[in-house]
Amino acid sequence: IQTNLEFIFKPPIKKGSNRLDCLEGIRAISMTWVILGHNFAFGTFLIHGRNKELIRQIRGPEKAGGLAFEAIAQGEFSVDTFLFIGATLLSYLLLKDLDKSNGWFHAKGLVRVFFFYVNRYLRIAIPLALSIAFFVGIAPLLITQPLRAAYLAWTEAENCKEVWWRHLLFFNIWGRYDGGGDSCIGQTWYLAFDMEWVLVSPLIVYPLWLGKFGRTQKLMGIIWWCVLFAGFFIAHIVYVYRGDEIERYSSEHYLPNWNFAPWGWRSHCYMLGLMTGYILHETKDKKIKISNALNLSIWSFVFLVAFSLIYGPYNITSGLEHDAYEAMMKTSWGLCLAWVVIACVKGYGGLVNDFLSWGLWASISKISFMTYLFHMSWNWYYFNIQDYNVDFSMWLMTQIFVAQLFVDLSLGLAASLTLELPFGKIQKILLQKLLGGRG
């Protein structure tokens, strides 16, 4: 406990010019954004409110929440950011490993590719399995009253008993052939999406790595990425205009719906993350020169685009505007994130990099995985425990969010100390031994 607490709270030691400290801040802020969005999305339905009409007006075309509420309404960008960060780190570290092993198409390389998948699976599956065990065996014993909250804990436990294997195989975003549902830690759709992309990511990253052997190979690797990205983008354009048909087909054939599907619109941010990791790897130990005027111009443009993506929907009125926004939103958000990360890493982030590299963010980032796994169910317990009527207001929901944030981070810290870090360190030690101490 002592050494893991030190690992979580000890400020990072600044070494080298290629550190990705800004990712810690982006991950931590995205985690709080997820909690904020879920607080307003579910709390307003589960708490007994006397003025339900206000919630309808806030969520409806009246937009009674005002322009500021768009930061909550567009909260799904937070999960896209998680996917972008995961893809960036995956690509960057995988390329680094390929340099170390000189590729995979030799005897030692095949061993490394095997351990690449084993390490990734165990790193996620062990804490996930232990979290499921908590919600099956412990949560129903803790949440015993009132009846509505106890029933929620019992229902989730019973469903987890039935479908736990789907989660540990990261298959839970696919439909069930028996027609049953899946209400076991619902936010873990993100893990399934990410793990299925991890399985195929070498098919994209490896051709990019081959670019080190010549300009032709580099050009072919980049073209391959562009072709795949264009395919996902065109598929989403089709979905914008034929979404009902595609969703109906997906339902009939037990496929994930578009929002969760690995080939859906969230793939845009993931693909851009893979390319960002490649760019960071290619420019490692290289100085990129950008004039102050150009740097300021790009930052201003990126800020305006990101601001428009979050707050622009407040003024969207026509179907054409909505379709255009839906077609471009994920790609545009991914491009904004790519610039922020590259600029911060290469020394052009200024105050933005200083803020995102703040040591506090690093501590929150290290417990973000377990916070993500625990926050939603625990918040639902709280909402269902409230057995009295309230008058909804923005201030009330904000008060609840601040309290929930501290509780969720505390739960994430406890779960990290007991369910994640000990097993992760054991796994790291074993992997280093098996790979001859190279890691």
Tab-separated table of C-alpha atoms in Angstrom:
chain	number	residue	atom	x	y	z
A	1	ILE	CA	0.000	0.000	0.000
A	2	GLN	CA	2.798	2.400	0.905
A	3	THR	CA	4.792	1.958	-2.290
A	4	ASN	CA	1.685	2.085	-4.473
A	5	LEU	CA	0.523	5.272	-2.748
A	6	GLU	CA	3.933	6.763	-3.447
A	7	PHE	CA	3.622	5.698	-7.084
A	8	ILE	CA	0.233	7.403	-7.390
A	9	PHE	CA	0.994	10.654	-5.575
A	10	LYS	CA	4.696	11.171	-6.130
A	11	PRO	CA	5.264	13.959	-8.702
A	12	PRO	CA	6.697	12.632	-11.976
A	13	ILE	CA	10.419	13.099	-12.513
A	14	LYS	CA	10.933	15.256	-15.577
A	15	LYS	CA	13.421	13.567	-17.876
A	16	GLY	CA	14.072	13.998	-21.554
A	17	SER	CA	12.292	16.049	-24.213
A	18	ASN	CA	9.920	13.350	-25.453
A	19	ARG	CA	7.732	12.937	-22.370
A	20	LEU	CA	3.993	12.611	-22.909
A	21	ASP	CA	3.012	14.323	-19.666
A	22	CYS	CA	0.207	16.242	-21.353
A	23	LEU	CA	-1.667	12.952	-21.844
A	24	GLU	CA	-1.981	12.636	-18.063
A	25	GLY	CA	-3.858	15.912	-17.868
A	26	ILE	CA	-6.060	15.107	-20.844
A	27	ARG	CA	-6.958	11.706	-19.350
A	28	ALA	CA	-7.705	13.149	-15.897
A	29	ILE	CA	-9.896	15.934	-17.260
A	30	SER	CA	-11.728	13.470	-19.498
A	31	MET	CA	-12.406	11.250	-16.473
A	32	THR	CA	-14.047	14.114	-14.591
A	33	TRP	CA	-15.982	14.974	-17.751
A	34	VAL	CA	-17.334	11.418	-17.923
A	35	ILE	CA	-18.542	11.616	-14.324
A	36	LEU	CA	-20.107	15.018	-14.994
A	37	GLY	CA	-21.988	13.744	-18.038
A	38	HIS	CA	-23.260	10.619	-16.298
A	39	ASN	CA	-24.309	12.708	-13.286
A	40	PHE	CA	-26.655	14.822	-15.390
A	41	ALA	CA	-27.678	12.010	-17.751
A	42	PHE	CA	-28.854	9.562	-15.090
A	43	GLY	CA	-29.347	11.628	-11.961
A	44	THR	CA	-32.118	13.659	-13.527
A	45	PHE	CA	-34.021	10.448	-14.305
A	46	LEU	CA	-33.373	8.449	-11.137
A	47	ILE	CA	-33.828	11.129	-8.460
A	48	HIS	CA	-37.423	11.945	-7.524
A	49	GLY	CA	-37.973	15.428	-8.915
A	50	ARG	CA	-41.129	17.473	-8.547
A	51	ASN	CA	-40.278	19.610	-11.586
A	52	LYS	CA	-39.595	17.038	-14.290
A	53	GLU	CA	-40.744	19.576	-16.871
A	54	LEU	CA	-37.565	21.586	-16.273
A	55	ILE	CA	-35.410	18.586	-17.208
A	56	ARG	CA	-37.451	18.051	-20.360
A	57	GLN	CA	-36.937	21.691	-21.324
A	58	ILE	CA	-33.203	21.485	-20.663
A	59	ARG	CA	-32.829	18.387	-22.819
A	60	GLY	CA	-35.472	19.312	-25.372
A	61	PRO	CA	-35.527	21.803	-28.240
A	62	GLU	CA	-36.143	24.652	-25.777
A	63	LYS	CA	-32.524	24.224	-24.546
A	64	ALA	CA	-33.388	25.775	-21.208
A	65	GLY	CA	-29.937	24.885	-19.926
A	66	GLY	CA	-28.444	27.622	-22.037
A	67	LEU	CA	-25.218	27.657	-24.015
A	68	ALA	CA	-23.138	26.521	-21.035
A	69	PHE	CA	-25.057	23.241	-20.788
A	70	GLU	CA	-23.652	22.151	-24.166
A	71	ALA	CA	-20.411	21.184	-22.398
A	72	ILE	CA	-22.469	18.517	-20.615
A	73	ALA	CA	-24.717	17.618	-23.538
A	74	GLN	CA	-21.643	16.945	-25.729
A	75	GLY	CA	-19.953	14.925	-22.997
A	76	GLU	CA	-19.458	11.905	-25.237
A	77	PHE	CA	-16.313	13.624	-26.540
A	78	SER	CA	-14.754	12.600	-23.231
A	79	VAL	CA	-14.875	8.920	-24.193
A	80	ASP	CA	-13.554	9.698	-27.680
A	81	THR	CA	-10.647	11.375	-25.909
A	82	PHE	CA	-10.007	8.219	-23.878
A	83	LEU	CA	-9.904	6.204	-27.090
A	84	PHE	CA	-7.544	8.712	-28.714
A	85	ILE	CA	-5.159	8.592	-25.738
A	86	GLY	CA	-5.170	4.787	-25.690
A	87	ALA	CA	-4.453	4.594	-29.412
A	88	THR	CA	-1.670	7.193	-29.203
A	89	LEU	CA	0.125	5.336	-26.414
A	90	LEU	CA	-0.428	1.971	-28.086
A	91	SER	CA	1.084	3.155	-31.364
A	92	TYR	CA	3.973	5.012	-29.718
A	93	LEU	CA	4.972	2.147	-27.412
A	94	LEU	CA	4.415	-0.545	-30.037
A	95	LEU	CA	6.692	1.262	-32.479
A	96	LYS	CA	9.275	1.589	-29.735
A	97	ASP	CA	9.044	-2.148	-29.053
A	98	LEU	CA	9.354	-2.942	-32.756
A	99	ASP	CA	12.552	-0.905	-32.884
A	100	LYS	CA	13.875	-2.847	-29.899
A	101	SER	CA	13.031	-6.265	-31.356
A	102	ASN	CA	13.704	-5.300	-34.999
A	103	GLY	CA	10.259	-6.398	-36.070
A	104	TRP	CA	8.256	-9.507	-35.376
A	105	PHE	CA	9.000	-11.788	-38.289
A	106	HIS	CA	11.682	-13.855	-36.588
A	107	ALA	CA	11.770	-16.291	-33.686
A	108	LYS	CA	12.226	-13.737	-30.913
A	109	GLY	CA	9.795	-11.396	-32.614
A	110	LEU	CA	7.039	-13.992	-32.528
A	111	VAL	CA	7.612	-14.336	-28.787
A	112	ARG	CA	7.246	-10.580	-28.359
A	113	VAL	CA	4.025	-10.408	-30.368
A	114	PHE	CA	2.621	-13.218	-28.222
A	115	PHE	CA	3.489	-11.366	-25.032
A	116	PHE	CA	2.202	-8.112	-26.527
A	117	TYR	CA	-1.304	-9.591	-26.625
A	118	VAL	CA	-0.996	-11.543	-23.376
A	119	ASN	CA	0.270	-8.515	-21.481
A	120	ARG	CA	-2.463	-6.275	-22.829
A	121	TYR	CA	-5.203	-8.787	-22.062
A	122	LEU	CA	-4.091	-9.513	-18.503
A	123	ARG	CA	-3.428	-5.829	-17.792
A	124	ILE	CA	-7.130	-5.082	-18.412
A	125	ALA	CA	-8.833	-8.408	-17.701
A	126	ILE	CA	-7.502	-8.982	-14.161
A	127	PRO	CA	-8.765	-5.717	-12.614
A	128	LEU	CA	-11.968	-6.029	-14.666
A	129	ALA	CA	-12.576	-9.563	-13.348
A	130	LEU	CA	-11.942	-8.439	-9.780
A	131	SER	CA	-14.298	-5.490	-10.267
A	132	ILE	CA	-17.023	-7.816	-11.529
A	133	ALA	CA	-16.393	-10.013	-8.481
A	134	PHE	CA	-16.904	-6.961	-6.260
A	135	PHE	CA	-20.250	-6.116	-7.840
A	136	VAL	CA	-21.337	-9.765	-7.646
A	137	GLY	CA	-20.214	-10.661	-4.143
A	138	ILE	CA	-19.749	-7.488	-2.123
A	139	ALA	CA	-21.963	-4.678	-3.461
A	140	PRO	CA	-25.270	-6.498	-2.685
A	141	LEU	CA	-24.070	-6.961	0.913
A	142	LEU	CA	-23.269	-3.253	1.261
A	143	ILE	CA	-26.329	-1.818	-0.487
A	144	THR	CA	-29.252	-3.305	1.449
A	145	GLN	CA	-31.664	-0.383	1.754
A	146	PRO	CA	-33.769	1.298	0.656
A	147	LEU	CA	-35.340	-1.353	-1.514
A	148	ARG	CA	-34.863	0.468	-4.829
A	149	ALA	CA	-31.076	0.737	-4.360
A	150	ALA	CA	-30.804	-2.809	-3.007
A	151	TYR	CA	-32.734	-4.135	-5.988
A	152	LEU	CA	-30.378	-2.312	-8.370
A	153	ALA	CA	-27.315	-3.858	-6.696
A	154	TRP	CA	-28.922	-7.314	-6.723
A	155	THR	CA	-29.990	-6.999	-10.384
A	156	GLU	CA	-26.517	-6.007	-11.532
A	157	ALA	CA	-24.966	-8.838	-9.519
A	158	GLU	CA	-27.308	-11.415	-11.036
A	159	ASN	CA	-26.650	-10.155	-14.558
A	160	CYS	CA	-22.890	-10.148	-13.996
A	161	LYS	CA	-23.129	-13.784	-12.875
A	162	GLU	CA	-24.712	-14.584	-16.230
A	163	VAL	CA	-22.606	-12.542	-18.656
A	164	TRP	CA	-19.220	-12.153	-16.935
A	165	TRP	CA	-17.536	-14.259	-19.608
A	166	ARG	CA	-18.692	-11.884	-22.357
A	167	HIS	CA	-16.885	-9.058	-20.579
A	168	LEU	CA	-13.684	-11.009	-20.015
A	169	LEU	CA	-13.694	-11.951	-23.694
A	170	PHE	CA	-14.430	-8.294	-24.497
A	171	PHE	CA	-17.413	-9.386	-26.552
A	172	ASN	CA	-20.057	-7.530	-24.593
A	173	ILE	CA	-20.784	-4.893	-27.247
A	174	TRP	CA	-22.156	-7.614	-29.534
A	175	GLY	CA	-25.766	-8.745	-29.307
A	176	ARG	CA	-26.821	-11.921	-27.520
A	177	TYR	CA	-28.235	-14.690	-29.659
A	178	ASP	CA	-30.633	-15.661	-26.876
A	179	GLY	CA	-32.103	-12.169	-26.900
A	180	GLY	CA	-30.976	-11.402	-23.337
A	181	GLY	CA	-29.605	-8.094	-22.096
A	182	ASP	CA	-26.363	-6.988	-20.488
A	183	SER	CA	-26.514	-4.601	-17.538
A	184	CYS	CA	-23.212	-5.651	-15.946
A	185	ILE	CA	-21.002	-2.555	-15.550
A	186	GLY	CA	-22.475	-0.960	-18.652
A	187	GLN	CA	-19.614	1.479	-19.277
A	188	THR	CA	-17.274	-1.422	-20.063
A	189	TRP	CA	-18.406	-1.231	-23.692
A	190	TYR	CA	-15.406	1.106	-23.955
A	191	LEU	CA	-13.016	-1.687	-22.928
A	192	ALA	CA	-14.492	-4.051	-25.511
A	193	PHE	CA	-14.163	-1.412	-28.232
A	194	ASP	CA	-10.575	-0.690	-27.255
A	195	MET	CA	-9.535	-4.343	-26.934
A	196	GLU	CA	-10.978	-5.284	-30.316
A	197	TRP	CA	-8.979	-2.443	-31.839
A	198	VAL	CA	-5.849	-3.633	-30.020
A	199	LEU	CA	-6.247	-7.004	-31.736
A	200	VAL	CA	-6.009	-5.463	-35.210
A	201	SER	CA	-3.794	-2.448	-34.438
A	202	PRO	CA	-0.536	-4.176	-35.549
A	203	LEU	CA	-2.046	-4.424	-39.039
A	204	ILE	CA	-1.922	-0.627	-39.131
A	205	VAL	CA	1.115	0.146	-36.982
A	206	TYR	CA	3.462	-2.481	-38.451
A	207	PRO	CA	3.296	-1.088	-42.030
A	208	LEU	CA	4.004	2.361	-40.585
A	209	TRP	CA	7.043	0.975	-38.745
A	210	LEU	CA	8.369	-0.540	-41.978
A	211	GLY	CA	8.770	3.017	-43.231
A	212	LYS	CA	12.145	3.169	-41.433
A	213	PHE	CA	13.590	0.987	-44.211
A	214	GLY	CA	12.969	3.443	-47.042
A	215	ARG	CA	10.806	6.156	-48.517
A	216	THR	CA	8.770	3.713	-50.549
A	217	GLN	CA	7.878	1.666	-47.470
A	218	LYS	CA	7.040	4.847	-45.558
A	219	LEU	CA	4.798	6.093	-48.343
A	220	MET	CA	3.023	2.735	-48.573
A	221	GLY	CA	2.449	2.638	-44.807
A	222	ILE	CA	0.946	6.141	-44.791
A	223	ILE	CA	-1.208	5.376	-47.846
A	224	TRP	CA	-2.466	2.220	-46.102
A	225	TRP	CA	-3.485	4.277	-43.084
A	226	CYS	CA	-5.172	6.869	-45.310
A	227	VAL	CA	-7.140	4.209	-47.193
A	228	LEU	CA	-8.424	2.678	-43.961
A	229	PHE	CA	-9.297	6.048	-42.472
A	230	ALA	CA	-11.108	7.089	-45.640
A	231	GLY	CA	-13.064	3.826	-45.540
A	232	PHE	CA	-14.245	4.455	-41.969
A	233	PHE	CA	-15.075	8.066	-42.798
A	234	ILE	CA	-17.088	7.189	-45.918
A	235	ALA	CA	-18.913	4.457	-43.986
A	236	HIS	CA	-20.006	7.061	-41.458
A	237	ILE	CA	-21.223	9.406	-44.190
A	238	VAL	CA	-23.428	6.556	-45.382
A	239	TYR	CA	-24.615	6.029	-41.816
A	240	VAL	CA	-25.600	9.693	-41.470
A	241	TYR	CA	-28.135	9.251	-44.259
A	242	ARG	CA	-29.103	5.599	-43.761
A	243	GLY	CA	-28.647	5.183	-40.028
A	244	ASP	CA	-32.046	3.594	-39.366
A	245	GLU	CA	-31.429	0.856	-41.921
A	246	ILE	CA	-27.934	0.155	-40.615
A	247	GLU	CA	-29.111	-0.012	-36.992
A	248	ARG	CA	-31.944	-2.349	-37.993
A	249	TYR	CA	-29.485	-4.632	-39.810
A	250	SER	CA	-27.114	-4.563	-36.818
A	251	SER	CA	-29.904	-5.509	-34.439
A	252	GLU	CA	-31.093	-8.366	-36.636
A	253	HIS	CA	-27.553	-9.775	-36.953
A	254	TYR	CA	-26.445	-9.193	-33.338
A	255	LEU	CA	-23.860	-6.572	-34.340
A	256	PRO	CA	-22.876	-3.622	-32.123
A	257	ASN	CA	-24.790	-0.436	-32.764
A	258	TRP	CA	-22.899	2.314	-34.546
A	259	ASN	CA	-21.978	4.223	-31.393
A	260	PHE	CA	-20.157	1.205	-29.941
A	261	ALA	CA	-19.027	-0.631	-33.076
A	262	PRO	CA	-15.254	-0.727	-33.741
A	263	TRP	CA	-16.031	0.335	-37.323
A	264	GLY	CA	-18.404	3.112	-36.202
A	265	TRP	CA	-17.732	6.815	-35.894
A	266	ARG	CA	-15.578	6.461	-32.783
A	267	SER	CA	-13.005	4.711	-34.971
A	268	HIS	CA	-12.048	8.139	-36.362
A	269	CYS	CA	-10.462	9.280	-33.083
A	270	TYR	CA	-8.811	5.898	-32.611
A	271	MET	CA	-7.246	5.977	-36.078
A	272	LEU	CA	-6.032	9.532	-35.528
A	273	GLY	CA	-4.543	8.419	-32.213
A	274	LEU	CA	-2.563	5.683	-33.981
A	275	MET	CA	-1.227	8.251	-36.448
A	276	THR	CA	-0.382	10.683	-33.642
A	277	GLY	CA	1.677	7.999	-31.907
A	278	TYR	CA	3.476	7.361	-35.196
A	279	ILE	CA	4.253	11.067	-35.672
A	280	LEU	CA	5.594	11.338	-32.119
A	281	HIS	CA	7.777	8.279	-32.698
A	282	GLU	CA	9.095	9.561	-36.017
A	283	THR	CA	9.937	12.978	-34.576
A	284	LYS	CA	11.469	11.614	-31.374
A	285	ASP	CA	14.732	13.430	-30.571
A	286	LYS	CA	14.088	15.720	-33.543
A	287	LYS	CA	13.553	19.452	-33.307
A	288	ILE	CA	10.553	20.805	-35.195
A	289	LYS	CA	10.760	24.500	-35.996
A	290	ILE	CA	7.529	26.492	-36.099
A	291	SER	CA	7.395	30.269	-36.028
A	292	ASN	CA	5.573	31.922	-33.149
A	293	ALA	CA	3.065	33.439	-35.550
A	294	LEU	CA	2.254	30.081	-37.154
A	295	ASN	CA	2.061	28.350	-33.752
A	296	LEU	CA	-0.345	30.984	-32.422
A	297	SER	CA	-2.436	30.786	-35.597
A	298	ILE	CA	-2.787	26.998	-35.381
A	299	TRP	CA	-3.642	27.138	-31.675
A	300	SER	CA	-6.292	29.789	-32.347
A	301	PHE	CA	-7.816	27.730	-35.148
A	302	VAL	CA	-7.814	24.521	-33.075
A	303	PHE	CA	-9.422	26.345	-30.147
A	304	LEU	CA	-12.181	27.738	-32.370
A	305	VAL	CA	-12.847	24.301	-33.885
A	306	ALA	CA	-12.982	22.583	-30.478
A	307	PHE	CA	-15.177	25.365	-29.081
A	308	SER	CA	-17.519	25.033	-32.062
A	309	LEU	CA	-17.724	21.263	-31.680
A	310	ILE	CA	-18.823	21.580	-28.055
A	311	TYR	CA	-20.988	24.700	-28.153
A	312	GLY	CA	-21.960	24.852	-31.834
A	313	PRO	CA	-24.927	22.429	-31.558
A	314	TYR	CA	-26.734	25.067	-29.468
A	315	ASN	CA	-27.371	27.028	-32.683
A	316	ILE	CA	-27.965	24.118	-35.060
A	317	THR	CA	-31.497	24.354	-36.382
A	318	SER	CA	-31.661	22.673	-39.791
A	319	GLY	CA	-31.324	19.022	-40.714
A	320	LEU	CA	-28.508	19.822	-43.145
A	321	GLU	CA	-26.484	21.526	-40.433
A	322	HIS	CA	-27.059	18.580	-38.123
A	323	ASP	CA	-25.944	16.064	-40.765
A	324	ALA	CA	-22.796	18.053	-41.544
A	325	TYR	CA	-21.938	18.327	-37.869
A	326	GLU	CA	-22.518	14.625	-37.240
A	327	ALA	CA	-20.398	13.684	-40.239
A	328	MET	CA	-17.375	15.734	-39.172
A	329	MET	CA	-17.520	15.878	-35.363
A	330	LYS	CA	-15.389	12.846	-34.479
A	331	THR	CA	-12.711	13.489	-37.085
A	332	SER	CA	-12.513	17.160	-36.152
A	333	TRP	CA	-12.228	16.356	-32.447
A	334	GLY	CA	-9.471	13.827	-33.124
A	335	LEU	CA	-7.515	16.364	-35.199
A	336	CYS	CA	-7.784	18.919	-32.402
A	337	LEU	CA	-6.467	16.383	-29.889
A	338	ALA	CA	-3.644	15.423	-32.240
A	339	TRP	CA	-2.440	19.012	-32.477
A	340	VAL	CA	-2.646	19.567	-28.715
A	341	VAL	CA	-0.587	16.447	-27.992
A	342	ILE	CA	2.025	16.979	-30.717
A	343	ALA	CA	2.427	20.667	-29.909
A	344	CYS	CA	2.800	20.009	-26.177
A	345	VAL	CA	5.317	17.190	-26.644
A	346	LYS	CA	7.414	19.130	-29.160
A	347	GLY	CA	7.638	22.265	-27.028
A	348	TYR	CA	4.921	24.429	-28.549
A	349	GLY	CA	2.248	23.950	-25.902
A	350	GLY	CA	3.161	26.879	-23.665
A	351	LEU	CA	0.675	27.452	-20.866
A	352	VAL	CA	-1.535	24.636	-22.165
A	353	ASN	CA	1.269	22.116	-21.700
A	354	ASP	CA	2.100	23.531	-18.253
A	355	PHE	CA	-1.526	23.075	-17.218
A	356	LEU	CA	-1.932	19.581	-18.674
A	357	SER	CA	1.391	18.459	-17.171
A	358	TRP	CA	0.426	19.580	-13.663
A	359	GLY	CA	1.353	16.891	-11.140
A	360	LEU	CA	-2.182	16.654	-9.710
A	361	TRP	CA	-3.471	15.416	-13.062
A	362	ALA	CA	-0.910	12.612	-13.051
A	363	SER	CA	-2.282	11.234	-9.772
A	364	ILE	CA	-5.875	11.344	-11.010
A	365	SER	CA	-4.786	9.790	-14.308
A	366	LYS	CA	-3.174	6.816	-12.562
A	367	ILE	CA	-6.453	5.884	-10.858
A	368	SER	CA	-8.698	6.810	-13.793
A	369	PHE	CA	-9.159	3.223	-15.017
A	370	MET	CA	-10.583	1.938	-11.749
A	371	THR	CA	-12.513	5.171	-11.222
A	372	TYR	CA	-14.123	4.574	-14.602
A	373	LEU	CA	-15.063	1.002	-13.688
A	374	PHE	CA	-16.617	1.906	-10.337
A	375	HIS	CA	-18.141	5.349	-10.760
A	376	MET	CA	-21.345	4.638	-12.646
A	377	SER	CA	-22.779	1.835	-10.505
A	378	TRP	CA	-21.867	3.674	-7.312
A	379	ASN	CA	-23.516	6.858	-8.540
A	380	TRP	CA	-26.612	4.893	-9.482
A	381	TYR	CA	-26.729	3.485	-5.951
A	382	TYR	CA	-26.661	7.029	-4.610
A	383	PHE	CA	-29.442	8.191	-6.939
A	384	ASN	CA	-31.623	5.244	-5.983
A	385	ILE	CA	-30.985	5.718	-2.275
A	386	GLN	CA	-32.606	9.171	-2.390
A	387	ASP	CA	-36.210	8.331	-1.459
A	388	TYR	CA	-37.518	11.871	-1.077
A	389	ASN	CA	-38.682	14.505	-3.578
A	390	VAL	CA	-36.448	17.387	-4.633
A	391	ASP	CA	-36.702	20.444	-6.851
A	392	PHE	CA	-34.296	20.022	-9.746
A	393	SER	CA	-31.908	22.859	-10.540
A	394	MET	CA	-28.520	23.237	-12.160
A	395	TRP	CA	-27.083	24.156	-8.770
A	396	LEU	CA	-28.435	20.990	-7.146
A	397	MET	CA	-26.969	18.730	-9.827
A	398	THR	CA	-23.664	20.591	-9.633
A	399	GLN	CA	-23.524	20.089	-5.866
A	400	ILE	CA	-24.178	16.379	-6.366
A	401	PHE	CA	-21.494	16.170	-9.060
A	402	VAL	CA	-18.772	17.737	-6.888
A	403	ALA	CA	-19.538	15.310	-4.063
A	404	GLN	CA	-19.728	12.353	-6.451
A	405	LEU	CA	-16.407	13.306	-8.009
A	406	PHE	CA	-14.600	13.090	-4.674
A	407	VAL	CA	-16.348	9.836	-3.753
A	408	ASP	CA	-15.616	8.289	-7.164
A	409	LEU	CA	-11.946	9.274	-7.039
A	410	SER	CA	-11.710	7.810	-3.537
A	411	LEU	CA	-13.240	4.567	-4.802
A	412	GLY	CA	-10.854	4.611	-7.760
A	413	LEU	CA	-7.913	5.065	-5.411
A	414	ALA	CA	-8.995	2.190	-3.168
A	415	ALA	CA	-9.645	-0.089	-6.149
A	416	SER	CA	-6.289	0.826	-7.721
A	417	LEU	CA	-4.447	-0.021	-4.509
A	418	THR	CA	-6.201	-3.374	-4.078
A	419	LEU	CA	-7.401	-4.625	-7.467
A	420	GLU	CA	-5.130	-3.076	-10.096
A	421	LEU	CA	-1.599	-2.038	-9.131
A	422	PRO	CA	-0.521	-5.156	-7.148
A	423	PHE	CA	-1.427	-7.502	-9.990
A	424	GLY	CA	-0.056	-5.119	-12.607
A	425	LYS	CA	3.334	-5.030	-10.897
A	426	ILE	CA	3.428	-8.803	-10.492
A	427	GLN	CA	2.593	-9.130	-14.171
A	428	LYS	CA	5.364	-6.694	-15.097
A	429	ILE	CA	7.942	-8.615	-13.042
A	430	LEU	CA	6.941	-11.934	-14.609
A	431	LEU	CA	6.996	-10.486	-18.114
A	432	GLN	CA	10.469	-9.072	-17.603
A	433	LYS	CA	11.690	-12.458	-16.387
A	434	LEU	CA	10.147	-14.272	-19.335
A	435	LEU	CA	11.645	-11.778	-21.793
A	436	GLY	CA	15.080	-12.000	-20.234
A	437	GLY	CA	14.890	-8.789	-18.214
A	438	ARG	CA	14.238	-6.539	-21.214
A	439	GLY	CA	10.506	-5.867	-20.498
